[in-house]
Coordinates of C-alpha atoms in Angstrom, one line a residue:
X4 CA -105.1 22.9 -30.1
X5 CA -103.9 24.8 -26.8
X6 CA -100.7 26.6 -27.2
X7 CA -99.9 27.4 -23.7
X8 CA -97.1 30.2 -23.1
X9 CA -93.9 30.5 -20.6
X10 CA -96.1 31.7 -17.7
X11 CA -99.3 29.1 -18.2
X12 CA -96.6 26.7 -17.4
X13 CA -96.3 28.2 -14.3
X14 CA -92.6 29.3 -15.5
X15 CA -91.4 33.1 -14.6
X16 CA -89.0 34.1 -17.2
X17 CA -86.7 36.9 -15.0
X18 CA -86.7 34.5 -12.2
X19 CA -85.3 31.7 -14.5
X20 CA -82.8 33.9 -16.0
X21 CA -82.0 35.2 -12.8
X22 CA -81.5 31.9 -11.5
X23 CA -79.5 30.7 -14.5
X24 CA -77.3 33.8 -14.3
X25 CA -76.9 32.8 -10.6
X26 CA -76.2 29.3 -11.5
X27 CA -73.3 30.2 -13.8
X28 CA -71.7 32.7 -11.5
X29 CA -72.0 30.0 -9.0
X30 CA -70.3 27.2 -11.3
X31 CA -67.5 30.3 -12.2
X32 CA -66.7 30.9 -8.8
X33 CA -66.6 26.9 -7.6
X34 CA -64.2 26.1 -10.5
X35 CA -61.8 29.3 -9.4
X36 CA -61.9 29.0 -5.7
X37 CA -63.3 25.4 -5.2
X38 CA -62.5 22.7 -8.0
X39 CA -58.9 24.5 -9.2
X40 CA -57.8 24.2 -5.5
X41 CA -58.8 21.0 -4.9
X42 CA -57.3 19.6 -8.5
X43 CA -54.1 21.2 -7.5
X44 CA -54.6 19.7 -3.9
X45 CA -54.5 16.2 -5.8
X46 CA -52.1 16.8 -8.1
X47 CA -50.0 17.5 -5.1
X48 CA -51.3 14.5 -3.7
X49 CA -50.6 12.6 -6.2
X50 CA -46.5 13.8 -7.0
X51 CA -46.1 13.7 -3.0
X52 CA -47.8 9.7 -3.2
X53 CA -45.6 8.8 -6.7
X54 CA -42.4 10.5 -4.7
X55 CA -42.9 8.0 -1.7
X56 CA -43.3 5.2 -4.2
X57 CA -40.0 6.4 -6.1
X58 CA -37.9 6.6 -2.6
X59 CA -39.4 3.4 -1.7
X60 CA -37.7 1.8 -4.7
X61 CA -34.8 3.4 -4.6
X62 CA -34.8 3.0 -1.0
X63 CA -35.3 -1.0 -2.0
X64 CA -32.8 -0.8 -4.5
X65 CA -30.1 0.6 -1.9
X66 CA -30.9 -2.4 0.0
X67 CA -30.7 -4.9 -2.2
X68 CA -27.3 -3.5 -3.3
X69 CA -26.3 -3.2 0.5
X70 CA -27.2 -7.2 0.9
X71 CA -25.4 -7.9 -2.0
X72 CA -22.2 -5.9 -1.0
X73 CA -23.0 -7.8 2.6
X74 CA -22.8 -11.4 1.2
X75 CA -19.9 -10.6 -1.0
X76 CA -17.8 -9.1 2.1
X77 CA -18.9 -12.6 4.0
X78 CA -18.2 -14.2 1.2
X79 CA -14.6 -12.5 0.7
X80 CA -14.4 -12.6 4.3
X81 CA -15.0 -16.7 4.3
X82 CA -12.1 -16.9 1.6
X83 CA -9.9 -15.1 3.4
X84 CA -10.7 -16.9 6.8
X85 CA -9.9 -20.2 4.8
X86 CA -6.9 -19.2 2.9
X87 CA -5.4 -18.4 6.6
X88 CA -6.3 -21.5 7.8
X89 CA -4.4 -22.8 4.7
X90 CA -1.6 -20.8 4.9
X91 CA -1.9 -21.5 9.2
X92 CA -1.7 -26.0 8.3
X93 CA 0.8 -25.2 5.7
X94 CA 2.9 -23.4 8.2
X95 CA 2.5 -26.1 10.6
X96 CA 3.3 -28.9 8.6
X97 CA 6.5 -27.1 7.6
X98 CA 7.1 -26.7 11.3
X99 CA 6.8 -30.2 11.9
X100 CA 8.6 -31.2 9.0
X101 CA 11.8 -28.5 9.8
X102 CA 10.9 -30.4 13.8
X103 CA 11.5 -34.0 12.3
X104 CA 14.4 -33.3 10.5
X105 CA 15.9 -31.4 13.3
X106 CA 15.6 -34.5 15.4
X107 CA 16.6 -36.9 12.7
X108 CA 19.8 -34.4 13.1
X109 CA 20.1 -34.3 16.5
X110 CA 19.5 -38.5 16.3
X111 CA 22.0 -39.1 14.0
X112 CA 24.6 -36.5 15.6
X113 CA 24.2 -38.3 19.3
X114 CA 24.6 -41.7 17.5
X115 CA 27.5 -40.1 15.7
X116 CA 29.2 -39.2 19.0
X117 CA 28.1 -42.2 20.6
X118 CA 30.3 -44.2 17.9
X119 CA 33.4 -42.0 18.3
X120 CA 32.9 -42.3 21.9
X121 CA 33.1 -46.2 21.9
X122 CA 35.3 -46.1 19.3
X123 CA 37.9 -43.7 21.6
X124 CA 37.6 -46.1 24.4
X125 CA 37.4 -49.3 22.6
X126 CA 41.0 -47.7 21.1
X127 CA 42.0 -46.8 24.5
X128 CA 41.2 -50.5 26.2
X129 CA 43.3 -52.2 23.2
X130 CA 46.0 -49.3 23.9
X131 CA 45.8 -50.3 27.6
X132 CA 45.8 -54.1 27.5
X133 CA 48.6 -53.7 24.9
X134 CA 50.5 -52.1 27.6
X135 CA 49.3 -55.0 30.3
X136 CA 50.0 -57.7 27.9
X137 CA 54.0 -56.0 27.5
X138 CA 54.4 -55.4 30.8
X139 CA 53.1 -58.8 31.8
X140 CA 55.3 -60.2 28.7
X141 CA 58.3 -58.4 29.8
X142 CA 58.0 -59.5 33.5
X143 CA 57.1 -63.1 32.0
X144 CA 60.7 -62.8 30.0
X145 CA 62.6 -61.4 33.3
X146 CA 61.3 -64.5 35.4
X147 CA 62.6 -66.9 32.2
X148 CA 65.6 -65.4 31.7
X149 CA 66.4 -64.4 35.4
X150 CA 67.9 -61.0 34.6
X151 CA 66.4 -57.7 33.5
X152 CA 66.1 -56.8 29.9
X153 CA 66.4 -53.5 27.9
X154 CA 62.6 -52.7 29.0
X155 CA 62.7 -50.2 25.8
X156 CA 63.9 -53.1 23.6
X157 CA 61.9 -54.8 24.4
X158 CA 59.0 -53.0 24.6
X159 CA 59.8 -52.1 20.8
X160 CA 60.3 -55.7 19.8
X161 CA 56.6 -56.4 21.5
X162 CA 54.9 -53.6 19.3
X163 CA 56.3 -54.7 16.5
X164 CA 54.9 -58.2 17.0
X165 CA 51.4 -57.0 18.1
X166 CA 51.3 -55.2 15.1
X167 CA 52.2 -57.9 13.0
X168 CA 49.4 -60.2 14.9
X169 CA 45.9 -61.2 14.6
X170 CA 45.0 -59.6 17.8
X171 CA 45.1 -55.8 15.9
X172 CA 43.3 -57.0 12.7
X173 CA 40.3 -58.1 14.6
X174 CA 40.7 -55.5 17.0
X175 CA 40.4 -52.7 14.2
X176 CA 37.9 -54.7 12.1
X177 CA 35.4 -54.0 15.0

């Protein structure tokens, strides 16, 4: 059996610790100025990428709240648009109402007058052909008799009998 040493392998025992020494110092110095840096760069990376996401949702949030707040100010809105459209046809149907009465009133007032005013000169044509028919009546007696009468007398004696007579009950009953 062969035992072959370090160097028969072809293997150079100060250069390989040399070179492990150099290895380690090299591993030491990436992890301080290389690998620490860059961790830290995406760490950084990763709070500046989770804020965005937080602000996003928030930002979200804020407008799902802001469409909500929206819809319920159309919505209140809508209600109030209808309630014065309400309140505008309830308004107007007491206007119309206080209009129809007021010209029921007015109607019934003008028929009102109207019926006084017939009712004045239908009074007054009686009154006047009371006086025809006692002048006429008088006159009529003067001719019979041939002389004149006591015009007042007579002119009593006549009212008297018109009141008495059917011609002032049917005249009144109308």
């Amino acid at each position: 059996m062969v035992v072959l040493g370090i160097t028969d392998l072809g293997i150079n025992l100060p250069v390989l610790v040399a070179q492990t020494v150099n290895f380690v110092a090299l591993l030491i110095l990436l992890r301080v100025f290389v690998y620490k840096p860059i961790l830290n760069m995406l760490d950084e990376r990763k709070r500046k990428i989770a804020e965005g996401l937080s602000a996003a949702e928030q930002s979200r949030q804020r407008e799902i709240e802001a469409a909500r707040i929206a819809q319920e100010q159309i919505d209140a809105s809508r209600r109030e648009g209808q309630a014065i459209v309400q309140q505008a046809q309830q308004v107007a149907q007491r206007l119309q109402e206080e209009a129809r009465q007021s010209a029921q009133q007015q109607a019934e007032a003008l028929l009102l007058r109207a019926r006084n005013e017939i009712q004045l000169e239908r009074d007054n044509a009686i009154a006047e052909l009371r006086r025809e028919f006692a002048d006429l009546a008088i006159s009529a007696a003067e001719k019979v008799v041939g002389q004149a009468l006591d015009r007042n007398a007579h002119q009593r004696l006549i009212q008297e009998a018109l009141a008495q007579s059917s011609f002032r009950d049917s005249g009144s009953a109308n």
